[in-house]
mmCIF file of C-alpha atoms in Angstrom:
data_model
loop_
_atom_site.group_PDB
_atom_site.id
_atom_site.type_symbol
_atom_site.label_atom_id
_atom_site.label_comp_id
_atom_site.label_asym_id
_atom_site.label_seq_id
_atom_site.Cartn_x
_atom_site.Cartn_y
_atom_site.Cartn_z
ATOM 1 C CA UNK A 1 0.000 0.000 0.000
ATOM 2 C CA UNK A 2 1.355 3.043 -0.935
ATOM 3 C CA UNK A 3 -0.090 6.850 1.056
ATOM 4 C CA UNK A 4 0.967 9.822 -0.452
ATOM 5 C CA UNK A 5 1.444 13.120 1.873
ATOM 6 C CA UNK A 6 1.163 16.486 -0.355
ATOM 7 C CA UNK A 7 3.730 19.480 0.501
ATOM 8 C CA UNK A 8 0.427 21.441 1.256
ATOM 9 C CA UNK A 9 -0.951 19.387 3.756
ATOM 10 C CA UNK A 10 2.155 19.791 5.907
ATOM 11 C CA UNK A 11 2.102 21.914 9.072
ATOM 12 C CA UNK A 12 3.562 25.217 8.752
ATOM 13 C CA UNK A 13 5.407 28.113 10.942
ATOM 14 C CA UNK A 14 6.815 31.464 10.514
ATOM 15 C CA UNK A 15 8.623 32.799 12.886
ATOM 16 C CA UNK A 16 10.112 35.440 10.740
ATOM 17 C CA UNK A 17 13.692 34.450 10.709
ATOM 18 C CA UNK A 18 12.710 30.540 10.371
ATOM 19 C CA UNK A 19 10.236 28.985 8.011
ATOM 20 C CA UNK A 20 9.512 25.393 8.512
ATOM 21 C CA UNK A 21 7.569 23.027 7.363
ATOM 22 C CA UNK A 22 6.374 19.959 9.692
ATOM 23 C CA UNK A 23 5.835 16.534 8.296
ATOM 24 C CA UNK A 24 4.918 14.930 11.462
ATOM 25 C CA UNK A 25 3.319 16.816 14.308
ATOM 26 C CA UNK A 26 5.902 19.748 15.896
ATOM 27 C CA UNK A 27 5.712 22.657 18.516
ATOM 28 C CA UNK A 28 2.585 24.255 17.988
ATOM 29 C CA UNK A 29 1.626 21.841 14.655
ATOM 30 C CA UNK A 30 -0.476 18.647 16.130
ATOM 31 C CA UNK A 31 -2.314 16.315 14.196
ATOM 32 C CA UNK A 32 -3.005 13.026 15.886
ATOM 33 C CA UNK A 33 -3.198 11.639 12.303
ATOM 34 C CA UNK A 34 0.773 12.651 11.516
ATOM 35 C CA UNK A 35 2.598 11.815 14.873
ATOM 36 C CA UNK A 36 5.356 10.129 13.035
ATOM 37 C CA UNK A 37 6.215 6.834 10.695
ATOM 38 C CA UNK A 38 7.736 3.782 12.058
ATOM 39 C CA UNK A 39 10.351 5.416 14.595
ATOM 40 C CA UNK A 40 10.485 8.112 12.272
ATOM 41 C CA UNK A 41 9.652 11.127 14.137
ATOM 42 C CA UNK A 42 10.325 14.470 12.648
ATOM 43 C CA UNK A 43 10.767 16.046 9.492
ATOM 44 C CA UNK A 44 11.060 19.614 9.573
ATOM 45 C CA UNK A 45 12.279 21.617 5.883
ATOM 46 C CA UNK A 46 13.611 24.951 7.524
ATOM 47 C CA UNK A 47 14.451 27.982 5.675
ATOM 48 C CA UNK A 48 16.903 30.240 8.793
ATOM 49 C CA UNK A 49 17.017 33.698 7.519
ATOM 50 C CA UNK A 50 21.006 35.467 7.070
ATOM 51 C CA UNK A 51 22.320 36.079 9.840
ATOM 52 C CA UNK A 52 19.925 34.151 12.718
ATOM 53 C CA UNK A 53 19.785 30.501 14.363
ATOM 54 C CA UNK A 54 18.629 28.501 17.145
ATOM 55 C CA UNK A 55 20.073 29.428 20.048
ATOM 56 C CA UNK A 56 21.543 26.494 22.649
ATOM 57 C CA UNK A 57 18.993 24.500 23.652
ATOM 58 C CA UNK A 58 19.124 20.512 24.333
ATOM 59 C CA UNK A 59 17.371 17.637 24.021
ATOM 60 C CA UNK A 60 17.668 13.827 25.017
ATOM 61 C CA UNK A 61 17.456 10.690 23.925
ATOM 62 C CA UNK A 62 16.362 11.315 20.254
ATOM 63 C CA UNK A 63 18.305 10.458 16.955
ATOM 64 C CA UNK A 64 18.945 14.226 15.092
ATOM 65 C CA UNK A 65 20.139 13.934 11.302
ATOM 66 C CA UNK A 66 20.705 17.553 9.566
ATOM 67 C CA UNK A 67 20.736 17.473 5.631
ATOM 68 C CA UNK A 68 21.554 20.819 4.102
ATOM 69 C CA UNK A 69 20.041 21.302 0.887
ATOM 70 C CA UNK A 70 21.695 25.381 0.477
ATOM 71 C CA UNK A 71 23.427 27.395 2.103
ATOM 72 C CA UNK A 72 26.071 26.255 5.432
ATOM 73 C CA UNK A 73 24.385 25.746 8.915
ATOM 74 C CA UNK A 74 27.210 26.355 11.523
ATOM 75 C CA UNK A 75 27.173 23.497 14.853
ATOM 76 C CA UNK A 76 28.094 24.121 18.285
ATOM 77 C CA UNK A 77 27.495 21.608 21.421
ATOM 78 C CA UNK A 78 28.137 20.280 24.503
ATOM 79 C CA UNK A 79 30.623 17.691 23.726
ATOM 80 C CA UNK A 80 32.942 20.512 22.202
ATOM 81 C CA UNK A 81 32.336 20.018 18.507
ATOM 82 C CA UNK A 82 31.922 22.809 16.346
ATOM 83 C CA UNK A 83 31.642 22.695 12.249
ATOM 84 C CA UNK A 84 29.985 23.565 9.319
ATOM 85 C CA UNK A 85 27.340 21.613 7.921
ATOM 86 C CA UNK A 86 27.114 22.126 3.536
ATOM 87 C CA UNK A 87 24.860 20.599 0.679
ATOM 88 C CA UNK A 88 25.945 16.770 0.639
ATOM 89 C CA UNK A 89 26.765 16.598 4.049
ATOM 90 C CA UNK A 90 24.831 14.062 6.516
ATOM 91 C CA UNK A 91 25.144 15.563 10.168
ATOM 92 C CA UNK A 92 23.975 13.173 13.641
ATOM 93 C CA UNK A 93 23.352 13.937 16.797
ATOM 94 C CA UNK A 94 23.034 11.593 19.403
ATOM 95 C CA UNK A 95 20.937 13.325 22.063
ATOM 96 C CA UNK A 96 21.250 10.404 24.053
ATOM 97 C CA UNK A 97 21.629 11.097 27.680
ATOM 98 C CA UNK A 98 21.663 15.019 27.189
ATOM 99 C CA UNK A 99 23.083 17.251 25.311
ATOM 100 C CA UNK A 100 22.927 21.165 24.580
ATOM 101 C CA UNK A 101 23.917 22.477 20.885
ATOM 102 C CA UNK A 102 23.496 25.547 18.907
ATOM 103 C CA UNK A 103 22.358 25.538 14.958
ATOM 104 C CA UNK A 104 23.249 28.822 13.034
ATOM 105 C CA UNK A 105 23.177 30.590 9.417
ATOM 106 C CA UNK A 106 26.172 33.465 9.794
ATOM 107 C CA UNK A 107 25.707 34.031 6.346
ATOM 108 C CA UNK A 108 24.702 38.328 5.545
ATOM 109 C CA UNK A 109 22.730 37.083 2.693
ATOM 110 C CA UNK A 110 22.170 33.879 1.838
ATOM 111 C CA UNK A 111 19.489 31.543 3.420
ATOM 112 C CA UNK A 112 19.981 28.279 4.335
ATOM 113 C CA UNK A 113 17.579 25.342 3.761
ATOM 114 C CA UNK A 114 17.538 21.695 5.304
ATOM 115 C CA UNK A 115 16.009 19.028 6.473
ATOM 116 C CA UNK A 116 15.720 18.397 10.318
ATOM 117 C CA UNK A 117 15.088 14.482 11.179
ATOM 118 C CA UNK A 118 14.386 12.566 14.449
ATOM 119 C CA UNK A 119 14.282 9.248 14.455
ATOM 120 C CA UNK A 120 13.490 7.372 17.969
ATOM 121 C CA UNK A 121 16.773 5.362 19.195
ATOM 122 C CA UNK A 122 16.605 1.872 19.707
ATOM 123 C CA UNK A 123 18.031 2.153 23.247
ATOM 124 C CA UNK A 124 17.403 5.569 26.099
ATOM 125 C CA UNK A 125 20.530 6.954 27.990
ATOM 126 C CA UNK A 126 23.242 6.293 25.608
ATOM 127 C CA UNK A 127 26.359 8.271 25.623
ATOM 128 C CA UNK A 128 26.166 11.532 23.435
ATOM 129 C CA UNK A 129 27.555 11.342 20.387
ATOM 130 C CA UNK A 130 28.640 13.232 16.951
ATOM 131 C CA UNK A 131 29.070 12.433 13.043
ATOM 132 C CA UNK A 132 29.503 13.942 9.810
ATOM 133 C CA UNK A 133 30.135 12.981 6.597
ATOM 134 C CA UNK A 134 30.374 14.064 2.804
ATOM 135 C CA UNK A 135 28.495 12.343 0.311
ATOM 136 C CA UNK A 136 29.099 14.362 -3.463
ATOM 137 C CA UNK A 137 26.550 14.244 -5.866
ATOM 138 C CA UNK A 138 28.336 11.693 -8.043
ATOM 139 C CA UNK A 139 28.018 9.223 -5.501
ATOM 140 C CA UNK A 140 24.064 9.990 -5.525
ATOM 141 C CA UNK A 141 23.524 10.573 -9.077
ATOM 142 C CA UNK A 142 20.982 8.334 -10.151
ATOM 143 C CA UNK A 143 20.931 5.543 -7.374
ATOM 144 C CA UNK A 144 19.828 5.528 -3.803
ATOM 145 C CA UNK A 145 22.902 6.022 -1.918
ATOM 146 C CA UNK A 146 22.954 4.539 1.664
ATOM 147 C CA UNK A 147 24.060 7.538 3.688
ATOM 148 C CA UNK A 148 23.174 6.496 7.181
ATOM 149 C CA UNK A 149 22.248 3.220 8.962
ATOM 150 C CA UNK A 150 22.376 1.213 11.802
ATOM 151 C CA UNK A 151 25.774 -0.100 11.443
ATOM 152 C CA UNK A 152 27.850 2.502 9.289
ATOM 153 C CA UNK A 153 28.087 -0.069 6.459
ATOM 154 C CA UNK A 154 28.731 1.091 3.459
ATOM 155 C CA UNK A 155 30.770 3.833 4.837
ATOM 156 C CA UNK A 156 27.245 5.882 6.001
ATOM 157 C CA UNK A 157 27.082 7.591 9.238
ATOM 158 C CA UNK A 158 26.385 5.610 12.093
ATOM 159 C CA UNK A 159 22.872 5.364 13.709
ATOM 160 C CA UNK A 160 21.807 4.189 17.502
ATOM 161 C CA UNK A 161 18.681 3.691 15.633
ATOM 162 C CA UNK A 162 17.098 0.630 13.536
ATOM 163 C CA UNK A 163 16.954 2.815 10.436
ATOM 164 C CA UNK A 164 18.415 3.215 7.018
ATOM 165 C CA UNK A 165 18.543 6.449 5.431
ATOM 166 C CA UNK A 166 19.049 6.990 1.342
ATOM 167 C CA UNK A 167 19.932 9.939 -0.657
ATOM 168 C CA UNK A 168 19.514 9.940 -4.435
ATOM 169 C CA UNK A 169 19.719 12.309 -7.294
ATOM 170 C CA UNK A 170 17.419 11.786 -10.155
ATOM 171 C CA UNK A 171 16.934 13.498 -14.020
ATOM 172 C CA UNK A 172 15.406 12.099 -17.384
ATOM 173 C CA UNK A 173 16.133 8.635 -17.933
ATOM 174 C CA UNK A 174 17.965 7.648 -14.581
ATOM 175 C CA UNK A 175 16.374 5.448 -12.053
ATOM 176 C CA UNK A 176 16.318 3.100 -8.703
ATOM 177 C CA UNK A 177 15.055 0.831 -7.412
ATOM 178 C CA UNK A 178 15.035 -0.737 -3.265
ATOM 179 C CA UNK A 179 13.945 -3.891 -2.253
ATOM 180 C CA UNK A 180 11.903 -3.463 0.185
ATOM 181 C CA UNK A 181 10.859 -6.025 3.370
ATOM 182 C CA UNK A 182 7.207 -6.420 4.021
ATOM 183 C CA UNK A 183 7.715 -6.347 7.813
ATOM 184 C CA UNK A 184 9.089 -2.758 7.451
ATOM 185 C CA UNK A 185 7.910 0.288 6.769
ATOM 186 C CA UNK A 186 9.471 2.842 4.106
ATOM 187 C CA UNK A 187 9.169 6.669 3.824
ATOM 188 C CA UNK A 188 10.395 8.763 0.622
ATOM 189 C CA UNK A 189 10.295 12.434 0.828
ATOM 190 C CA UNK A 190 11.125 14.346 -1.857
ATOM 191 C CA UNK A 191 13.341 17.319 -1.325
ATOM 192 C CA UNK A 192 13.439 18.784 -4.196
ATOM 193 C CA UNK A 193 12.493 18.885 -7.933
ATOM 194 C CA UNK A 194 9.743 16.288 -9.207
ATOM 195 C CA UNK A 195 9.957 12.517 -9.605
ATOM 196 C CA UNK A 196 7.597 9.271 -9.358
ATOM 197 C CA UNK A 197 8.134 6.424 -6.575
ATOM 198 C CA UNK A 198 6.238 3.332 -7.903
ATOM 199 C CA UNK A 199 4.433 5.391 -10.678
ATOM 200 C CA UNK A 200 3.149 7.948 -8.535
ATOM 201 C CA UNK A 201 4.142 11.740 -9.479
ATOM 202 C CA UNK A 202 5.479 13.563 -6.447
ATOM 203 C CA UNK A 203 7.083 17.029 -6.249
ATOM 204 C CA UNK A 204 8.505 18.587 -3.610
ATOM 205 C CA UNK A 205 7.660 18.489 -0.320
ATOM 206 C CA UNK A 206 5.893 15.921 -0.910
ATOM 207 C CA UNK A 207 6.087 12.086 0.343
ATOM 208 C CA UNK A 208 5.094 8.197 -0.237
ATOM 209 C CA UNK A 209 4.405 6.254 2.588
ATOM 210 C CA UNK A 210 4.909 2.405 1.806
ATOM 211 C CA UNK A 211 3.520 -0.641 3.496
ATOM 212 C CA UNK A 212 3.884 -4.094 2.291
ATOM 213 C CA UNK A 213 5.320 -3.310 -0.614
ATOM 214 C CA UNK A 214 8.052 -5.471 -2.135
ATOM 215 C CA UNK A 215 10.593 -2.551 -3.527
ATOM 216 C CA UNK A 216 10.127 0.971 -4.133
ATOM 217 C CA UNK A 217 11.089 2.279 -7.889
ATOM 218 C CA UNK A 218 12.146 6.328 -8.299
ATOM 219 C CA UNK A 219 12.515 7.168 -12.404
ATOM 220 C CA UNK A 220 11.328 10.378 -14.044
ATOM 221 C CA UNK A 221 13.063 12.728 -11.638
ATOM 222 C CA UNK A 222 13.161 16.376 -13.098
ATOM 223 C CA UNK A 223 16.038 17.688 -10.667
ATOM 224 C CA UNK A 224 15.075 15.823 -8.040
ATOM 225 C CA UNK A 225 17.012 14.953 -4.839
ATOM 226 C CA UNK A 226 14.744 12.203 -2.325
ATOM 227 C CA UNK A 227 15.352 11.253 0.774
ATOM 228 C CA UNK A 228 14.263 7.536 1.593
ATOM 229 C CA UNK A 229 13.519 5.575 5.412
ATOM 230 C CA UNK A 230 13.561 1.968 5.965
ATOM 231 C CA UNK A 231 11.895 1.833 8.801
ATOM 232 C CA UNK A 232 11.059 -0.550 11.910
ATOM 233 C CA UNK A 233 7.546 -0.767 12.065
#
């Protein structure tokens, strides 16, 4: 079975210097309909204005993956890192037991845009933890490239979390496809650009929710980037 969520039906905020749009229920945004996916939890698509951020604040015990899409997001926390996230880089955050960080956009003119997922850990009280990683577009260009995962095969970054996360890149002819195990669940959200997932046409913002169904197929992608969750139920 395949459910698909429309950009528009999304929750929405604007807080002036932030827009963001909320997949699942967020903040103010509830719908008991949308509380997540699987251990999927959060997708928020934030636009931070030049010059602004979130200030330190912390959270616990929750798996947090930042994917640029433009601009640079600067990273502060508690356990003394500090970088610069950029398009093609995969950012996590193990909240774990606590931990207090600091997201910003130091830019003077340009906004940045990304993706902010949660995904549930498969264990409470872990040990903080940090990791980033490149991933270029030629390594995405027209397949679904395994950029995160439960065991950091593949050379992804390393979840506490039983989750797989793909990145792909998709224009005219070039396509994908992902077996797909029918006691999981899978979630493609498109970040960009149009495509189709198993003949359905998305575009962005959008997403295709799948249930027992034996492999997903993306083709048709009009500069499209997707983002794709395999999921325990």
């Amino acid at each position: 079975m395949i459910t698909l969520r429309k950009s528009s039906d999304r929750g929405f905020a604007d807080h002036g210097w932030l827009k963001s749009y909320h997949s699942f229920s967020f903040a103010d945004y509830h719908d008991p309909r949308h509380m997540g996916f699987g251990n999927l939890r959060v997708i928020n698509e934030d636009r931070i204005a030049p010059g602004t951020g979130f200030g330190t604040h912390g959270h616990r015990d929750m798996e947090i993956v930042s994917y640029v899409l433009e601009g640079a997001l600067a990273h502060k926390d508690s356990m003394g890192n500090g970088t610069t996230i950029q398009p093609g880089d995969v950012q996590r955050m193990s909240a774990g037991r606590g931990v207090m960080h600091s997201e910003f956009n130091h830019a003077p003119n340009d906004t940045t845009h990304f993706l902010q997922i949660w995904i549930l850990p498969d264990r409470q009280g872990v040990t903080p933890g940090y990791e980033q990683k490149h991933f270029d577009d030629a390594t995405k260009r027209g397949v679904l490239r395994l950029v995160a995962s439960a065991d950091g095969r593949e050379g992804s970054v390393s979840l506490h979390a039983d989750a797989s996360i793909y990145a792909g890149l998709f224009d005219g002819d070039e396509s994908a496809a992902l077996a797909l195990s029918p006691s999981r669940k899978t979630y493609l959200h498109v970040a960009r650009g149009s495509v189709e997932a198993n003949g359905r046409p998305l575009s962005a913002g959008d997403a295709a929710l799948l249930v027992d169904e034996p492999k997903l197929e993306v083709r048709n992608g009009r500069g499209a980037e997707v983002i794709v969750f395999d999921l325990a139920p």
